[in-house]
Amino acid sequence: MKLNPISLFRTMTRMRAFDEACLEGVQTFEIHGELHTGIGQEAIGVALAQSLTPNDAVVSTHRNHFHALAKGVPPRALMAEIFEKETGLCRGRGGHMHPFDPEHHFSATGIVGASLPVALGYAYKFKMMGLPHIAVGICGDGATNHGTFHECLNMAAAWSLPLVCLVENNEYAISVRFRDVTATPTIAERASAYGITGRRVDGTDVEAVTLAFAETARHTRKGGGPSLLEATCYRFRGHYEGDHDNYRERAEKQRMRVEMDPILRYRRELLEHGAATEAELDAIGAKAREEMTAMLADVRADAMPDPAGAMDYVFAEVM
Amino acid sequence: MKLNPISLFRTMTRMRAFDEACLEGVQTFEIHGELHTGIGQEAIGVALAQSLTPNDAVVSTHRNHFHALAKGVPPRALMAEIFEKETGLCRGRGGHMHPFDPEHHFSATGIVGASLPVALGYAYKFKMMGLPHIAVGICGDGATNHGTFHECLNMAAAWSLPLVCLVENNEYAISVRFRDVTATPTIAERASAYGITGRRVDGTDVEAVTLAFAETARHTRKGGGPSLLEATCYRFRGHYEGDHDNYRERAEKQRMRVEMDPILRYRRELLEHGAATEAELDAIGAKAREEMTAMLADVRADAMPDPAGAMDYVFAEVM
Amino acid sequence: MTVRKINASQAVAESLMQEMARDESVVLLGEDVGRSGGVFGSSRDLLERFGPMRVRDTPISEMSFTGMGVGMAMAGLRPVVEIMFVDFMGVCLEQIYNAMAKIPYMSGGRVKMPMVIKTAGGNIGSAAQHSQCLWGTFAHLPGMHVVAPASVRDHKGLMAAAIRSDNPVVFIEHKGLLLKKAKDFLTGSEVPEDAFVTPIGKAEVARKGNDITLVTLSAGVEYAMEAAAEVAAEGIDAEVIDLRSIVPLDTETVAASAARTGRLLVVDEDYLSFGLSAEVVVRVLEKLGPTALRQIRRHAVPDVPIPAALSLEEALVPGPASIARVLREMAAAS
Amino acid sequence: MTVRKINASQAVAESLMQEMARDESVVLLGEDVGRSGGVFGSSRDLLERFGPMRVRDTPISEMSFTGMGVGMAMAGLRPVVEIMFVDFMGVCLEQIYNAMAKIPYMSGGRVKMPMVIKTAGGNIGSAAQHSQCLWGTFAHLPGMHVVAPASVRDHKGLMAAAIRSDNPVVFIEHKGLLLKKAKDFLTGSEVPEDAFVTPIGKAEVARKGNDITLVTLSAGVEYAMEAAAEVAAEGIDAEVIDLRSIVPLDTETVAASAARTGRLLVVDEDYLSFGLSAEVVVRVLEKLGPTALRQIRRHAVPDVPIPAALSLEEALVPGPASIARVLREMAAAS
Ligand SMILES: Cc1ncc(C[n+]2csc(CCOP(=O)(O)OP(=O)(O)O)c2C)c(N)n1
Ligand SMILES: Cc1ncc(C[n+]2csc(CCOP(=O)(O)OP(=O)(O)O)c2C)c(N)n1
Ligand SMILES: [Mg+2]
Ligand SMILES: [Mg+2]
């Protein structure tokens, strides 16, 4: 796989700018409820974007924005959905935790542990139809201790379904430390319980995680059965906006924000290797922020859903 | 551990005679609903009986009679419960799938996958109180593909709780073959996903399974954390009485009933080693059947619960 | 069209067979649906005919294979997911009500959910964890249709409707009906051989009558027909309405009858409180006015887990005898 | 006894603290109950005080840690199991209704189940999977008490009652009340410092009135008090009844009021159908006679998943304005 460093950098930067634009809506209460940003976890989103085909399916979690963008969900409609506008992906009914884009085979769920089963359904269909697509089920470290992790990997392996289980291990499930509630030091090693390969990669090293995901996806796409990829990372903000986040040491957070920022890391690397100049990278950042700021302005101008339609869409039209 | 062969043989024989007595109630419709016998799986029951202390806890499944007997639940009250009599362990409210004996720290559930969580609660209490007891959660091969298997072993291992997970692998979950729906050839090997030791033993070899369970229990009792023991076996009758059981080849069933009958096997062994004579073993068998036949007659004479009490026991008396 | 007498489990299996033949996207999955043909035989012969990708025996992983059904439906298939007994819904309700039932709405109508949950309920002496009906539980949670057939004919026609529906449908069979012989059905067991659809949401008047409106469904209809026949000899003329589905609830048909009789009896094999029986009563009052009924009675399982002993179960679960008793009491009271 | 103004999350935390101090067998477990003190702060400071064996942060394994609670209760402890949001009950309902709720009965009274499920419900703009109340769902399934406090005082007293009860109790807090400031409670926020118990099963008349009986609970009480105050100025005198618990349901208090006013309004933040609202109406009619009420109204979430957009949520969920509107309509109608 040939990587385009500038493109990797740009995609990460756009993702972060997207979430930063959303954050503005939290300040103003335009976004109420608990927004979960992916800031700090951009490299994993990029890894997805690099390897998926339009026909692959992705089922994500409460922390889904970057996965949606990676899958090709239109950012404008996604942001409008996060702001719960009638123009949103789901006409403001779903909200930030529940974006559904059937065209791009993307969906998410706000229930931990509920993403893998749905991904399994896509994988089953691909296998049944003999299609060369894969289904990616994404979950956090916390979700891997949910029973569905076991059930889904078992079924996928027993029936050799094209499921890639991508775990974003940011070491915390809200305040609960992974190591305090998990019997093994890594998630990848649990793959052996399903006779599949599990792999762990630094999810803040954009090239490493991109290559690892690409290999994993290729293996599964080629009929190798399901696979498990654990990408380590760190969540930069509270679990949700409004989270007091006093369960993580300030020192830890500060250190991690420097050491594990995928954008900063990659920036340093690109500069070191002379792959880009400061000015070029700054321009990419500025352009991304500009794009998202403009998008935000647009979205803000959109209408909220009309209360008269509150009861629409519960059931499909009768045949 | 010093084994008493005659006692092992007798306990198995009594267990089988117990279930055979119950079978008579099925013919006559005294027992309606779907009775699950353990016939063929006696050796595992004996293994339990040999190693548990009165204060240990056992949480069993739909196929629970032998585990109850092993834990010291009074056979008379158990049989009366299976016949749903007012004299039953649970006054006829529970029935054969739901015997509860708080005095002997025994309970069961008719829901697959629901036994381990409850056992975990006992294990937690033992650890919290610093008691030297263990909790044994029993499940079938089918139940190990349920999410609770993963969740419970993970928690037990993460917190080092005294839980023994005993799996009776009889190769089938009703009609579904273990190998068709399971990603690994054995269950024991899945222990590595929890950093604990898993062991597989021939559950129709009464001495082997007794020793294996004893070692497993000792390890956990001594503070070694949870453990997993897979005991292989074969269910001799249909999943429940009334099951057409046409999903298992007749030839397979016939062969297994010979090769994997723990009582026959042990009988041959005892005779070969001159540990007992045919006459002695026959007498043990006859005595067990006599005992259970008499018990059955007693139970049959017991009253059914009075309909007037149908609403009792939903709630505890108000404080 | 050829019509034969068959039993309810055959009717379901036949409907599945025909719908699967008709539409390649229909897939059946669940425990023991394949090699065994279903613990009640309601998926017999399907594995042989359609193979293991379309008739899938699953491990005991209800939460995940229910969610797998959700994913299949989103991917364009029409999954029928069997949860063997309705009592087990506690292990997979999450995917049923938070995903299957809500995704059409949450997606702003962009995603259809043509999925059927096929399950068996009812009391046949199987104690607290293998009895129950629980249609009230599903019905309280918005976004799914809830169907419970009574007649053999409806087992076939409503299953076809459920499969063809673009809405999620919970299809609750009754174990007692599945085990009943064709010849023993009071509501008849003549079923056309060809595929047909019974529309979801329309109640059926199983017996016309003028004195008391008796509303029920599933096995309750058989019990009610027996009771109604019994009290008819005594001059009590009950109208028996088979709801067929709880969501949608055909208030129209019930209210029209109750307006005539002035007396409403709801017979429900599910738990009494916070369920079907109160809802039917209040829907009728909302339609006819708060003082429109002279008599209101509910006859249901009185908020107690189902006991193992038959002597106790019979004391708690509505049956022909207890229904006849209630009808007599109502007739005597005015 | 010292009385201070505190908010609802403090009241719950204080009650837990006092009950845990009083009885060593009380154990709290759930996600984020320990190091974080609860996502709403309702278990703050408990980990520091009682240590990790009695205040246990769990992995996201609700089915199993709920079952662990069942085992703990059988082993003689008094577990309080937190399911963070009531919406997640679909992953663990099995252990709640098939084990916790039924074991006392299934054991013929031999096993007690002193267990509390502590969870948060209610609509505060969190969309379909993080809103909902679902008390109707629990209440339909027999064997558990279902409590939903409104006043700050009751948050403390009912939690103490739930913990001391030998029966399983589902304790549903309302996210909106947990986030509300002490000074903003219309029902007051004065709470005694010492431990006390509010009996489960007795409704409270939050506001006396003669024209309309308004029955509600949880945050609905605050909304109703606001609405009642508003329409009082227009000469409409509503009696507001805070049910406090759904199981047991205090029909006595409701019926006594409705007998006086002849007009019954049930305000329910849970889904409309097959839930609390119809049950209250029918219980009253069963007590007072089928034609005892001049007016019957239900105001609840009209069987639709909760939408994300506030503009839509507000159109669906009962609030002070919509309640006032219904009260006016009722007053105008007769
Ligand atoms: C079944 C369920 N339990 C609990 C929650 C509440 N909750 C939302 S996110 C979360 C933590 C998830 O942790 P992890 O899987 O590691 O994902 P992360 O937030 O770290 O990305 C919890 C407990 C939920 N949504 N669903
Ligand atoms: C959650 C749940 N799903 C399905 C069932 C129905 N059922 C009862 S026993 C059983 C098979 C269990 O297989 P296994 O665990 O291997 O135990 P065995 O019967 O072989 O002893 C099934 C599917 C159930 N009781 N609970
Ligand atoms: Mg995490
Ligand atoms: Mg088995």
PDB file of N, CA, C and O in Angstrom, chain D residues 71-107:
ATOM      1  N   GLY D  71     -26.903 -12.923  42.680  1.00  0.00           N
ATOM      2  CA  GLY D  71     -26.131 -13.872  43.477  1.00  0.00           C
ATOM      3  C   GLY D  71     -25.736 -13.292  44.825  1.00  0.00           C
ATOM      4  O   GLY D  71     -25.793 -13.966  45.854  1.00  0.00           O
ATOM      5  N   MET D  72     -25.331 -12.035  44.824  1.00  0.00           N
ATOM      6  CA  MET D  72     -24.979 -11.387  46.092  1.00  0.00           C
ATOM      7  C   MET D  72     -26.162 -11.385  47.050  1.00  0.00           C
ATOM      8  O   MET D  72     -26.008 -11.659  48.244  1.00  0.00           O
ATOM      9  N   ALA D  73     -27.327 -11.053  46.514  1.00  0.00           N
ATOM     10  CA  ALA D  73     -28.513 -11.003  47.370  1.00  0.00           C
ATOM     11  C   ALA D  73     -28.824 -12.394  47.919  1.00  0.00           C
ATOM     12  O   ALA D  73     -29.163 -12.551  49.095  1.00  0.00           O
ATOM     13  N   MET D  74     -28.672 -13.397  47.073  1.00  0.00           N
ATOM     14  CA  MET D  74     -28.927 -14.756  47.558  1.00  0.00           C
ATOM     15  C   MET D  74     -27.894 -15.148  48.601  1.00  0.00           C
ATOM     16  O   MET D  74     -28.171 -15.947  49.494  1.00  0.00           O
ATOM     17  N   ALA D  75     -26.693 -14.599  48.472  1.00  0.00           N
ATOM     18  CA  ALA D  75     -25.626 -14.917  49.426  1.00  0.00           C
ATOM     19  C   ALA D  75     -25.724 -14.084  50.703  1.00  0.00           C
ATOM     20  O   ALA D  75     -24.892 -14.211  51.588  1.00  0.00           O
ATOM     21  N   GLY D  76     -26.728 -13.226  50.764  1.00  0.00           N
ATOM     22  CA  GLY D  76     -26.949 -12.503  52.011  1.00  0.00           C
ATOM     23  C   GLY D  76     -26.554 -11.039  52.008  1.00  0.00           C
ATOM     24  O   GLY D  76     -26.693 -10.355  53.016  1.00  0.00           O
ATOM     25  N   LEU D  77     -26.058 -10.550  50.897  1.00  0.00           N
ATOM     26  CA  LEU D  77     -25.731  -9.119  50.822  1.00  0.00           C
ATOM     27  C   LEU D  77     -26.976  -8.333  50.393  1.00  0.00           C
ATOM     28  O   LEU D  77     -28.017  -8.912  50.071  1.00  0.00           O
ATOM     29  N   ARG D  78     -26.845  -7.020  50.397  1.00  0.00           N
ATOM     30  CA  ARG D  78     -27.915  -6.143  49.912  1.00  0.00           C
ATOM     31  C   ARG D  78     -27.339  -5.267  48.806  1.00  0.00           C
ATOM     32  O   ARG D  78     -26.949  -4.126  49.028  1.00  0.00           O
ATOM     33  N   PRO D  79     -27.284  -5.814  47.597  1.00  0.00           N
ATOM     34  CA  PRO D  79     -26.653  -5.078  46.505  1.00  0.00           C
ATOM     35  C   PRO D  79     -27.527  -3.957  45.946  1.00  0.00           C
ATOM     36  O   PRO D  79     -28.744  -4.106  45.821  1.00  0.00           O
ATOM     37  N   VAL D  80     -26.883  -2.858  45.634  1.00  0.00           N
ATOM     38  CA  VAL D  80     -27.498  -1.800  44.848  1.00  0.00           C
ATOM     39  C   VAL D  80     -26.751  -1.801  43.519  1.00  0.00           C
ATOM     40  O   VAL D  80     -25.552  -1.536  43.474  1.00  0.00           O
ATOM     41  N   VAL D  81     -27.453  -2.166  42.456  1.00  0.00           N
ATOM     42  CA  VAL D  81     -26.823  -2.300  41.149  1.00  0.00           C
ATOM     43  C   VAL D  81     -27.233  -1.113  40.292  1.00  0.00           C
ATOM     44  O   VAL D  81     -28.418  -0.912  40.043  1.00  0.00           O
ATOM     45  N   GLU D  82     -26.257  -0.338  39.870  1.00  0.00           N
ATOM     46  CA  GLU D  82     -26.611   0.802  39.025  1.00  0.00           C
ATOM     47  C   GLU D  82     -26.530   0.448  37.551  1.00  0.00           C
ATOM     48  O   GLU D  82     -25.489   0.003  37.064  1.00  0.00           O
ATOM     49  N   ILE D  83     -27.640   0.639  36.859  1.00  0.00           N
ATOM     50  CA  ILE D  83     -27.668   0.613  35.396  1.00  0.00           C
ATOM     51  C   ILE D  83     -27.727   2.083  34.999  1.00  0.00           C
ATOM     52  O   ILE D  83     -28.739   2.745  35.212  1.00  0.00           O
ATOM     53  N   MET D  84     -26.653   2.560  34.439  1.00  0.00           N
ATOM     54  CA  MET D  84     -26.473   4.013  34.308  1.00  0.00           C
ATOM     55  C   MET D  84     -27.723   4.724  33.801  1.00  0.00           C
ATOM     56  O   MET D  84     -28.228   5.635  34.442  1.00  0.00           O
ATOM     57  N   PHE D  85     -28.211   4.303  32.637  1.00  0.00           N
ATOM     58  CA  PHE D  85     -29.438   4.871  32.071  1.00  0.00           C
ATOM     59  C   PHE D  85     -30.441   3.728  31.931  1.00  0.00           C
ATOM     60  O   PHE D  85     -30.070   2.617  31.548  1.00  0.00           O
ATOM     61  N   VAL D  86     -31.683   4.040  32.193  1.00  0.00           N
ATOM     62  CA  VAL D  86     -32.708   3.000  32.124  1.00  0.00           C
ATOM     63  C   VAL D  86     -32.814   2.417  30.713  1.00  0.00           C
ATOM     64  O   VAL D  86     -33.190   1.266  30.528  1.00  0.00           O
ATOM     65  N   ASP D  87     -32.435   3.202  29.741  1.00  0.00           N
ATOM     66  CA  ASP D  87     -32.462   2.754  28.335  1.00  0.00           C
ATOM     67  C   ASP D  87     -31.635   1.500  28.108  1.00  0.00           C
ATOM     68  O   ASP D  87     -31.835   0.797  27.127  1.00  0.00           O
ATOM     69  N   PHE D  88     -30.664   1.260  28.978  1.00  0.00           N
ATOM     70  CA  PHE D  88     -29.778   0.115  28.776  1.00  0.00           C
ATOM     71  C   PHE D  88     -30.355  -1.175  29.345  1.00  0.00           C
ATOM     72  O   PHE D  88     -29.719  -2.223  29.294  1.00  0.00           O
ATOM     73  N   MET D  89     -31.552  -1.102  29.903  1.00  0.00           N
ATOM     74  CA  MET D  89     -32.095  -2.297  30.566  1.00  0.00           C
ATOM     75  C   MET D  89     -32.269  -3.460  29.593  1.00  0.00           C
ATOM     76  O   MET D  89     -32.329  -4.605  30.004  1.00  0.00           O
ATOM     77  N   GLY D  90     -32.299  -3.142  28.295  1.00  0.00           N
ATOM     78  CA  GLY D  90     -32.454  -4.211  27.317  1.00  0.00           C
ATOM     79  C   GLY D  90     -31.294  -5.190  27.294  1.00  0.00           C
ATOM     80  O   GLY D  90     -31.430  -6.310  26.808  1.00  0.00           O
ATOM     81  N   VAL D  91     -30.155  -4.801  27.831  1.00  0.00           N
ATOM     82  CA  VAL D  91     -29.030  -5.738  27.870  1.00  0.00           C
ATOM     83  C   VAL D  91     -29.026  -6.600  29.128  1.00  0.00           C
ATOM     84  O   VAL D  91     -28.223  -7.526  29.231  1.00  0.00           O
ATOM     85  N   CYS D  92     -29.887  -6.278  30.100  1.00  0.00           N
ATOM     86  CA  CYS D  92     -29.825  -7.041  31.350  1.00  0.00           C
ATOM     87  C   CYS D  92     -31.204  -7.361  31.917  1.00  0.00           C
ATOM     88  O   CYS D  92     -31.313  -7.826  33.047  1.00  0.00           O
ATOM     89  N   LEU D  93     -32.231  -7.145  31.122  1.00  0.00           N
ATOM     90  CA  LEU D  93     -33.582  -7.386  31.625  1.00  0.00           C
ATOM     91  C   LEU D  93     -33.754  -8.836  32.062  1.00  0.00           C
ATOM     92  O   LEU D  93     -34.472  -9.129  33.014  1.00  0.00           O
ATOM     93  N   GLU D  94     -33.093  -9.717  31.356  1.00  0.00           N
ATOM     94  CA  GLU D  94     -33.152 -11.131  31.710  1.00  0.00           C
ATOM     95  C   GLU D  94     -32.921 -11.345  33.201  1.00  0.00           C
ATOM     96  O   GLU D  94     -33.722 -11.987  33.883  1.00  0.00           O
ATOM     97  N   GLN D  95     -31.834 -10.835  33.722  1.00  0.00           N
ATOM     98  CA  GLN D  95     -31.528 -11.052  35.136  1.00  0.00           C
ATOM     99  C   GLN D  95     -32.492 -10.288  36.029  1.00  0.00           C
ATOM    100  O   GLN D  95     -32.738 -10.683  37.164  1.00  0.00           O
ATOM    101  N   ILE D  96     -33.023  -9.200  35.508  1.00  0.00           N
ATOM    102  CA  ILE D  96     -33.943  -8.404  36.321  1.00  0.00           C
ATOM    103  C   ILE D  96     -35.285  -9.124  36.470  1.00  0.00           C
ATOM    104  O   ILE D  96     -35.791  -9.300  37.568  1.00  0.00           O
ATOM    105  N   TYR D  97     -35.856  -9.563  35.356  1.00  0.00           N
ATOM    106  CA  TYR D  97     -37.234 -10.067  35.474  1.00  0.00           C
ATOM    107  C   TYR D  97     -37.315 -11.571  35.598  1.00  0.00           C
ATOM    108  O   TYR D  97     -38.255 -12.087  36.182  1.00  0.00           O
ATOM    109  N   ASN D  98     -36.343 -12.299  35.055  1.00  0.00           N
ATOM    110  CA  ASN D  98     -36.416 -13.755  35.193  1.00  0.00           C
ATOM    111  C   ASN D  98     -35.743 -14.263  36.463  1.00  0.00           C
ATOM    112  O   ASN D  98     -36.015 -15.376  36.894  1.00  0.00           O
ATOM    113  N   ALA D  99     -34.837 -13.478  37.013  1.00  0.00           N
ATOM    114  CA  ALA D  99     -34.135 -13.921  38.220  1.00  0.00           C
ATOM    115  C   ALA D  99     -34.561 -13.052  39.408  1.00  0.00           C
ATOM    116  O   ALA D  99     -35.313 -13.485  40.282  1.00  0.00           O
ATOM    117  N   MET D 100     -34.102 -11.817  39.427  1.00  0.00           N
ATOM    118  CA  MET D 100     -34.382 -10.948  40.569  1.00  0.00           C
ATOM    119  C   MET D 100     -35.859 -10.942  40.941  1.00  0.00           C
ATOM    120  O   MET D 100     -36.213 -11.134  42.108  1.00  0.00           O
ATOM    121  N   ALA D 101     -36.710 -10.744  39.958  1.00  0.00           N
ATOM    122  CA  ALA D 101     -38.133 -10.568  40.257  1.00  0.00           C
ATOM    123  C   ALA D 101     -38.847 -11.881  40.558  1.00  0.00           C
ATOM    124  O   ALA D 101     -39.850 -11.900  41.255  1.00  0.00           O
ATOM    125  N   LYS D 102     -38.348 -12.983  40.037  1.00  0.00           N
ATOM    126  CA  LYS D 102     -39.091 -14.233  40.167  1.00  0.00           C
ATOM    127  C   LYS D 102     -38.561 -15.197  41.218  1.00  0.00           C
ATOM    128  O   LYS D 102     -39.291 -16.101  41.636  1.00  0.00           O
ATOM    129  N   ILE D 103     -37.316 -15.053  41.591  1.00  0.00           N
ATOM    130  CA  ILE D 103     -36.732 -16.055  42.497  1.00  0.00           C
ATOM    131  C   ILE D 103     -37.486 -16.145  43.830  1.00  0.00           C
ATOM    132  O   ILE D 103     -37.719 -17.252  44.327  1.00  0.00           O
ATOM    133  N   PRO D 104     -37.894 -15.025  44.415  1.00  0.00           N
ATOM    134  CA  PRO D 104     -38.661 -15.192  45.662  1.00  0.00           C
ATOM    135  C   PRO D 104     -39.866 -16.109  45.467  1.00  0.00           C
ATOM    136  O   PRO D 104     -40.094 -17.020  46.265  1.00  0.00           O
ATOM    137  N   TYR D 105     -40.600 -15.907  44.393  1.00  0.00           N
ATOM    138  CA  TYR D 105     -41.768 -16.756  44.143  1.00  0.00           C
ATOM    139  C   TYR D 105     -41.354 -18.175  43.756  1.00  0.00           C
ATOM    140  O   TYR D 105     -41.882 -19.155  44.285  1.00  0.00           O
ATOM    141  N   MET D 106     -40.413 -18.271  42.815  1.00  0.00           N
ATOM    142  CA  MET D 106     -40.007 -19.601  42.344  1.00  0.00           C
ATOM    143  C   MET D 106     -39.459 -20.457  43.476  1.00  0.00           C
ATOM    144  O   MET D 106     -39.508 -21.679  43.417  1.00  0.00           O
ATOM    145  N   SER D 107     -38.895 -19.805  44.477  1.00  0.00           N
ATOM    146  CA  SER D 107     -38.333 -20.573  45.594  1.00  0.00           C
ATOM    147  C   SER D 107     -39.387 -20.863  46.650  1.00  0.00           C
ATOM    148  O   SER D 107     -39.062 -21.371  47.725  1.00  0.00           O
TER     149      SER D 107
END
